[in-house]
Amino acid sequence: ILKEALEFVRASVTTGIEIRKSVRSGLNAVNADPTQIHQIIMNLCTNAAHAMRTNGGTLTVGLDEVTLPKDGLGPGTGLTPGIYQRLTVSDTGHGIDESIIGRVFDPYFTTKEHGEGTGLGLSVIDSIIRGYGGTITVRSIVGKGTTFEVYLPVIMEPEAPAEESWDAEVSGKGTILFVDDERMITQSNKQLLEALGYDVVAENNPLRALAIFESSPQAFDLVITDVSMPKMNGLELAKTISAIRKDVPIILITGYSDLVDDKKLDQYGVCDLVYKPVRSKIFSSTIARRIKSGC
């Protein structure tokens, strides 16, 4: 969700703002509504960009995992000891004066000019985060910037039930083009799909994947692509591939349900959406069905 939200942010900020992202791999899940998580990220990033709109600067967004001891983050946070995902959004903007920083989460409080904000954004996301058993903190230095940190309790990953494993019931034959800009994801899915009997061409660069498809469009029985990728996102890749060969089934993988609607799927030639985190048996069943019967 963070990865996809930052695409929206990049499209909306001025060229004088650099965006840096640091996301730790292998994080545990949190129990939250994806739409609300997207709202939190967009609000914090939009506020950060607003603080740098005059002179530019650097927006740094990070996601990692921390273990909080008995005293947690200190009194007043309401956090119990345990493991938390930590979302960090920092800017190098004008900062928040010490005299008002304690009011930034109050309803209707805003430092923006009249007509530029309602003052409800931080109040609303503070309420959302606390509803999930988490908290949000802020620290700032005038003239140097501001950092918000969101803490959400994680769900330790349970052992996968037997029915979710990759098994013979959902194996198949055919050649798949699998596209994702994260190398670890392409490698692991290539191994899993090959274990099911498929031939897999895995590519991290969507432009190279498109060139591979263009050179031999009839060689592939199915295309699977992530949505959020640099240079060309999954929807653009799907639309271009569909224009080259309309009958090839395309499966789109996304972590954010509101990013794509059914009408947009038809426009881009996509047969199915598979949501993250990907459930193995559902994914492999979808693949087998599409290779057998098309869209």
Short mmCIF file of C-alpha atoms in Angstrom, two decimals:
data_model
loop_
_atom_site.label_atom_id
_atom_site.label_comp_id
_atom_site.label_asym_id
_atom_site.label_seq_id
_atom_site.Cartn_x
_atom_site.Cartn_y
_atom_site.Cartn_z
CA ILE A 1 0.00 0.00 0.00
CA LEU A 2 2.87 2.37 0.83
CA LYS A 3 4.53 1.64 -2.50
CA GLU A 4 1.36 2.38 -4.45
CA ALA A 5 0.48 5.49 -2.41
CA LEU A 6 3.90 6.98 -3.15
CA GLU A 7 3.14 6.79 -6.87
CA PHE A 8 0.25 9.18 -6.28
CA VAL A 9 2.50 11.41 -4.18
CA ARG A 10 5.19 11.52 -6.87
CA ALA A 11 2.64 12.58 -9.44
CA SER A 12 1.39 15.47 -7.29
CA VAL A 13 4.50 17.04 -5.71
CA THR A 14 6.66 19.72 -7.31
CA THR A 15 9.90 18.76 -9.03
CA GLY A 16 11.87 20.48 -6.26
CA ILE A 17 10.88 17.77 -3.77
CA GLU A 18 12.92 14.57 -3.72
CA ILE A 19 11.21 11.42 -2.41
CA ARG A 20 13.25 8.76 -0.66
CA LYS A 21 11.80 5.41 0.40
CA SER A 22 13.16 2.79 2.78
CA VAL A 23 11.02 -0.30 3.37
CA ARG A 24 12.30 -3.26 5.34
CA SER A 25 11.43 -6.64 3.85
CA GLY A 26 9.87 -9.56 5.70
CA LEU A 27 7.59 -7.50 7.95
CA ASN A 28 4.69 -9.06 9.82
CA ALA A 29 1.13 -8.03 8.89
CA VAL A 30 -1.06 -5.51 10.71
CA ASN A 31 -4.82 -5.82 11.12
CA ALA A 32 -6.11 -2.70 9.34
CA ASP A 33 -8.33 -1.44 6.54
CA PRO A 34 -6.16 -0.87 3.40
CA THR A 35 -8.18 2.22 2.46
CA GLN A 36 -7.55 3.82 5.83
CA ILE A 37 -3.84 2.97 5.70
CA HIS A 38 -3.70 4.62 2.27
CA GLN A 39 -5.48 7.66 3.77
CA ILE A 40 -2.90 7.92 6.58
CA ILE A 41 0.05 7.74 4.18
CA MET A 42 -1.42 10.26 1.75
CA ASN A 43 -2.30 12.73 4.52
CA LEU A 44 1.17 12.65 6.10
CA CYS A 45 2.96 12.87 2.75
CA THR A 46 0.71 15.68 1.50
CA ASN A 47 1.35 17.70 4.66
CA ALA A 48 5.09 17.10 4.32
CA ALA A 49 5.05 18.24 0.69
CA HIS A 50 3.06 21.35 1.65
CA ALA A 51 5.76 22.27 4.18
CA MET A 52 8.37 22.17 1.37
CA ARG A 53 6.39 23.67 -1.49
CA THR A 54 8.25 27.01 -1.46
CA ASN A 55 11.89 25.96 -1.16
CA GLY A 56 11.73 22.26 -2.04
CA GLY A 57 13.45 19.60 0.03
CA THR A 58 13.44 15.88 0.77
CA LEU A 59 10.47 13.69 1.73
CA THR A 60 11.70 10.51 3.40
CA VAL A 61 9.27 7.65 3.98
CA GLY A 62 10.29 4.54 5.88
CA LEU A 63 8.65 1.34 7.10
CA ASP A 64 10.27 -1.00 9.60
CA GLU A 65 9.47 -3.07 12.68
CA VAL A 66 10.33 -2.28 16.28
CA THR A 67 9.92 -4.08 19.60
CA LEU A 68 8.66 -1.83 22.37
CA PRO A 69 9.65 -2.71 25.94
CA LYS A 70 7.48 -2.40 29.04
CA ASP A 71 7.75 1.41 29.16
CA GLY A 72 6.97 1.62 25.42
CA LEU A 73 7.25 5.12 24.00
CA GLY A 74 6.63 6.73 27.36
CA PRO A 75 3.51 7.77 29.28
CA GLY A 76 0.43 8.88 27.40
CA THR A 77 0.95 6.80 24.25
CA GLY A 78 -1.19 3.92 25.46
CA LEU A 79 1.00 1.32 23.75
CA THR A 80 1.48 -2.09 25.32
CA PRO A 81 4.80 -3.93 25.05
CA GLY A 82 5.19 -5.86 21.81
CA ILE A 83 6.16 -5.69 18.15
CA TYR A 84 4.95 -2.77 16.02
CA GLN A 85 5.23 -1.69 12.44
CA ARG A 86 6.64 1.82 12.34
CA LEU A 87 5.79 4.16 9.45
CA THR A 88 8.07 7.22 9.38
CA VAL A 89 7.34 10.32 7.27
CA SER A 90 9.96 13.08 7.44
CA ASP A 91 10.35 16.37 5.61
CA THR A 92 12.98 19.11 5.48
CA GLY A 93 10.41 21.91 5.47
CA HIS A 94 9.77 24.90 7.69
CA GLY A 95 9.01 22.84 10.81
CA ILE A 96 6.43 23.36 13.55
CA ASP A 97 6.94 25.83 16.39
CA GLU A 98 7.25 24.31 19.85
CA SER A 99 4.39 26.47 21.11
CA ILE A 100 1.84 24.77 18.82
CA ILE A 101 3.24 21.28 18.17
CA GLY A 102 1.13 19.85 20.99
CA ARG A 103 -2.05 20.93 19.19
CA VAL A 104 -1.45 19.40 15.74
CA PHE A 105 -3.79 16.47 16.44
CA ASP A 106 -6.60 18.68 17.78
CA PRO A 107 -9.75 18.87 15.61
CA TYR A 108 -9.89 21.94 13.36
CA PHE A 109 -6.36 23.06 14.24
CA THR A 110 -4.30 23.96 11.16
CA THR A 111 -1.23 26.02 10.33
CA LYS A 112 -2.28 26.39 6.68
CA GLU A 113 -3.70 29.56 5.18
CA HIS A 114 -7.48 30.07 5.13
CA GLY A 115 -9.04 27.82 2.49
CA GLU A 116 -6.05 25.46 2.26
CA GLY A 117 -7.11 22.95 4.88
CA THR A 118 -9.85 22.02 7.33
CA GLY A 119 -7.59 21.00 10.19
CA LEU A 120 -9.33 17.61 10.34
CA GLY A 121 -6.67 15.51 8.60
CA LEU A 122 -4.32 14.75 11.50
CA SER A 123 -7.21 14.51 13.95
CA VAL A 124 -8.92 11.89 11.80
CA ILE A 125 -5.83 9.76 11.21
CA ASP A 126 -4.92 9.96 14.92
CA SER A 127 -8.37 8.51 15.68
CA ILE A 128 -7.93 5.76 13.06
CA ILE A 129 -4.50 4.78 14.40
CA ARG A 130 -5.67 4.68 18.01
CA GLY A 131 -8.60 2.51 16.91
CA TYR A 132 -6.05 -0.07 15.75
CA GLY A 133 -4.27 -0.01 19.10
CA GLY A 134 -1.45 2.16 17.77
CA THR A 135 -0.24 5.71 18.14
CA ILE A 136 1.26 8.58 16.14
CA THR A 137 4.06 10.85 17.37
CA VAL A 138 5.57 14.06 16.04
CA ARG A 139 8.84 15.90 16.54
CA SER A 140 10.01 19.02 14.75
CA ILE A 141 12.73 21.67 14.58
CA VAL A 142 11.80 25.04 13.14
CA GLY A 143 13.67 25.63 9.89
CA LYS A 144 14.87 22.03 9.64
CA GLY A 145 11.78 19.86 9.29
CA THR A 146 9.26 17.53 10.88
CA THR A 147 9.00 13.78 11.47
CA PHE A 148 5.81 11.82 12.12
CA GLU A 149 5.97 8.21 13.29
CA VAL A 150 2.99 5.84 13.18
CA TYR A 151 3.10 2.68 15.32
CA LEU A 152 0.70 -0.18 14.55
CA PRO A 153 0.70 -3.53 16.42
CA VAL A 154 1.61 -6.48 14.22
CA ILE A 155 -0.04 -9.87 13.85
CA MET A 156 2.53 -12.63 14.12
CA GLU A 157 2.28 -14.71 10.95
CA PRO A 158 0.45 -17.99 11.69
CA GLU A 159 1.52 -21.25 10.13
CA ALA A 160 -0.18 -21.57 6.74
CA PRO A 161 -3.00 -24.14 6.75
CA ALA A 162 -2.54 -27.19 4.58
CA GLU A 163 -5.27 -26.21 2.12
CA GLU A 164 -3.39 -23.02 1.22
CA SER A 165 -0.29 -24.88 0.00
CA TRP A 166 0.72 -25.19 -3.65
CA ASP A 167 -0.43 -28.69 -4.59
CA ALA A 168 -1.24 -30.97 -7.53
CA GLU A 169 -4.88 -29.86 -7.61
CA VAL A 170 -3.91 -26.46 -9.00
CA SER A 171 -0.88 -27.38 -11.10
CA GLY A 172 -0.87 -26.85 -14.84
CA LYS A 173 1.04 -26.45 -18.09
CA GLY A 174 1.88 -23.35 -20.09
CA THR A 175 4.29 -20.44 -20.36
CA ILE A 176 3.90 -17.45 -18.04
CA LEU A 177 5.47 -13.99 -18.20
CA PHE A 178 5.78 -12.81 -14.56
CA VAL A 179 6.64 -9.14 -13.95
CA ASP A 180 7.48 -7.46 -10.62
CA ASP A 181 10.19 -4.90 -9.89
CA GLU A 182 11.18 -6.63 -6.64
CA ARG A 183 13.74 -9.33 -7.44
CA MET A 184 12.94 -11.51 -4.43
CA ILE A 185 9.27 -11.68 -5.43
CA THR A 186 10.02 -12.65 -9.04
CA GLN A 187 12.51 -15.31 -7.96
CA SER A 188 10.24 -16.90 -5.36
CA ASN A 189 7.19 -16.91 -7.66
CA LYS A 190 9.21 -18.31 -10.54
CA GLN A 191 10.29 -21.23 -8.33
CA LEU A 192 6.76 -21.85 -7.05
CA LEU A 193 5.15 -21.70 -10.50
CA GLU A 194 7.80 -23.95 -12.00
CA ALA A 195 7.14 -26.44 -9.21
CA LEU A 196 3.52 -26.50 -10.40
CA GLY A 197 4.60 -27.40 -13.92
CA TYR A 198 4.69 -24.01 -15.69
CA ASP A 199 7.48 -22.52 -17.77
CA VAL A 200 8.15 -19.05 -16.37
CA VAL A 201 9.92 -16.01 -17.76
CA ALA A 202 10.45 -13.65 -14.80
CA GLU A 203 11.40 -10.00 -15.33
CA ASN A 204 12.00 -7.11 -12.91
CA ASN A 205 11.92 -4.34 -15.51
CA PRO A 206 8.49 -3.79 -17.13
CA LEU A 207 10.06 -2.25 -20.25
CA ARG A 208 12.25 -5.32 -20.75
CA ALA A 209 9.22 -7.53 -20.10
CA LEU A 210 7.32 -5.67 -22.81
CA ALA A 211 10.22 -6.11 -25.25
CA ILE A 212 10.28 -9.85 -24.51
CA PHE A 213 6.55 -10.11 -25.17
CA GLU A 214 6.76 -8.01 -28.35
CA SER A 215 9.49 -10.25 -29.75
CA SER A 216 7.34 -13.38 -29.38
CA PRO A 217 3.73 -12.63 -28.35
CA GLN A 218 2.42 -16.11 -29.20
CA ALA A 219 4.95 -17.76 -26.87
CA PHE A 220 3.01 -16.85 -23.71
CA ASP A 221 -0.17 -18.38 -22.33
CA LEU A 222 -0.53 -15.86 -19.49
CA VAL A 223 0.93 -12.58 -18.19
CA ILE A 224 1.08 -11.76 -14.48
CA THR A 225 2.15 -8.27 -13.40
CA ASP A 226 2.36 -6.18 -10.25
CA VAL A 227 0.60 -2.79 -10.34
CA SER A 228 3.20 -0.51 -8.80
CA MET A 229 6.48 -0.46 -10.75
CA PRO A 230 8.87 2.28 -11.92
CA LYS A 231 9.11 3.29 -15.61
CA MET A 232 5.79 1.61 -16.45
CA ASN A 233 3.09 0.52 -14.01
CA GLY A 234 1.17 -2.73 -14.33
CA LEU A 235 -1.94 -1.16 -15.85
CA GLU A 236 0.08 0.52 -18.60
CA LEU A 237 1.97 -2.72 -19.26
CA ALA A 238 -1.29 -4.69 -19.42
CA LYS A 239 -2.84 -2.20 -21.84
CA THR A 240 0.18 -2.30 -24.16
CA ILE A 241 0.39 -6.10 -24.10
CA SER A 242 -3.36 -6.38 -24.74
CA ALA A 243 -3.00 -4.08 -27.76
CA ILE A 244 -0.33 -6.40 -29.17
CA ARG A 245 -2.30 -9.59 -28.53
CA LYS A 246 -5.86 -9.13 -27.32
CA ASP A 247 -6.54 -12.77 -26.40
CA VAL A 248 -3.67 -13.23 -23.92
CA PRO A 249 -5.05 -13.42 -20.34
CA ILE A 250 -3.51 -10.92 -17.90
CA ILE A 251 -3.60 -11.14 -14.09
CA LEU A 252 -2.89 -7.99 -12.05
CA ILE A 253 -1.48 -8.14 -8.51
CA THR A 254 -2.25 -5.22 -6.19
CA GLY A 255 -2.26 -4.37 -2.51
CA TYR A 256 -4.87 -1.63 -2.69
CA SER A 257 -8.41 -2.44 -3.79
CA ASP A 258 -9.51 1.12 -4.65
CA LEU A 259 -6.69 1.57 -7.16
CA VAL A 260 -8.51 -0.32 -9.91
CA ASP A 261 -12.23 -0.64 -10.71
CA ASP A 262 -13.97 -3.13 -13.01
CA LYS A 263 -14.34 -0.61 -15.82
CA LYS A 264 -10.62 0.11 -15.72
CA LEU A 265 -9.87 -3.63 -15.85
CA ASP A 266 -11.78 -3.93 -19.12
CA GLN A 267 -10.05 -0.89 -20.56
CA TYR A 268 -6.62 -2.31 -19.81
CA GLY A 269 -7.29 -5.89 -20.88
CA VAL A 270 -6.98 -7.38 -17.38
CA CYS A 271 -8.86 -10.62 -16.57
CA ASP A 272 -8.35 -10.88 -12.80
CA LEU A 273 -7.16 -8.97 -9.77
CA VAL A 274 -5.21 -10.86 -7.11
CA TYR A 275 -4.83 -9.00 -3.83
CA LYS A 276 -1.80 -8.92 -1.56
CA PRO A 277 -0.97 -10.75 0.56
CA VAL A 278 -1.31 -13.40 -2.15
CA ARG A 279 -2.99 -16.62 -0.99
CA SER A 280 -1.22 -19.46 -2.78
CA LYS A 281 -4.15 -21.75 -3.60
CA ILE A 282 -6.40 -18.92 -4.85
CA PHE A 283 -3.54 -17.55 -6.96
CA SER A 284 -2.63 -20.89 -8.51
CA SER A 285 -6.29 -21.76 -9.14
CA THR A 286 -6.77 -18.45 -10.96
CA ILE A 287 -3.68 -19.12 -13.08
CA ALA A 288 -4.82 -22.62 -14.03
CA ARG A 289 -8.32 -21.39 -14.91
CA ARG A 290 -7.12 -18.53 -17.10
CA ILE A 291 -4.57 -20.61 -19.00
CA LYS A 292 -7.25 -23.23 -19.67
CA SER A 293 -10.15 -20.97 -20.65
CA GLY A 294 -8.75 -17.45 -21.23
CA CYS A 295 -10.53 -14.31 -20.01
#
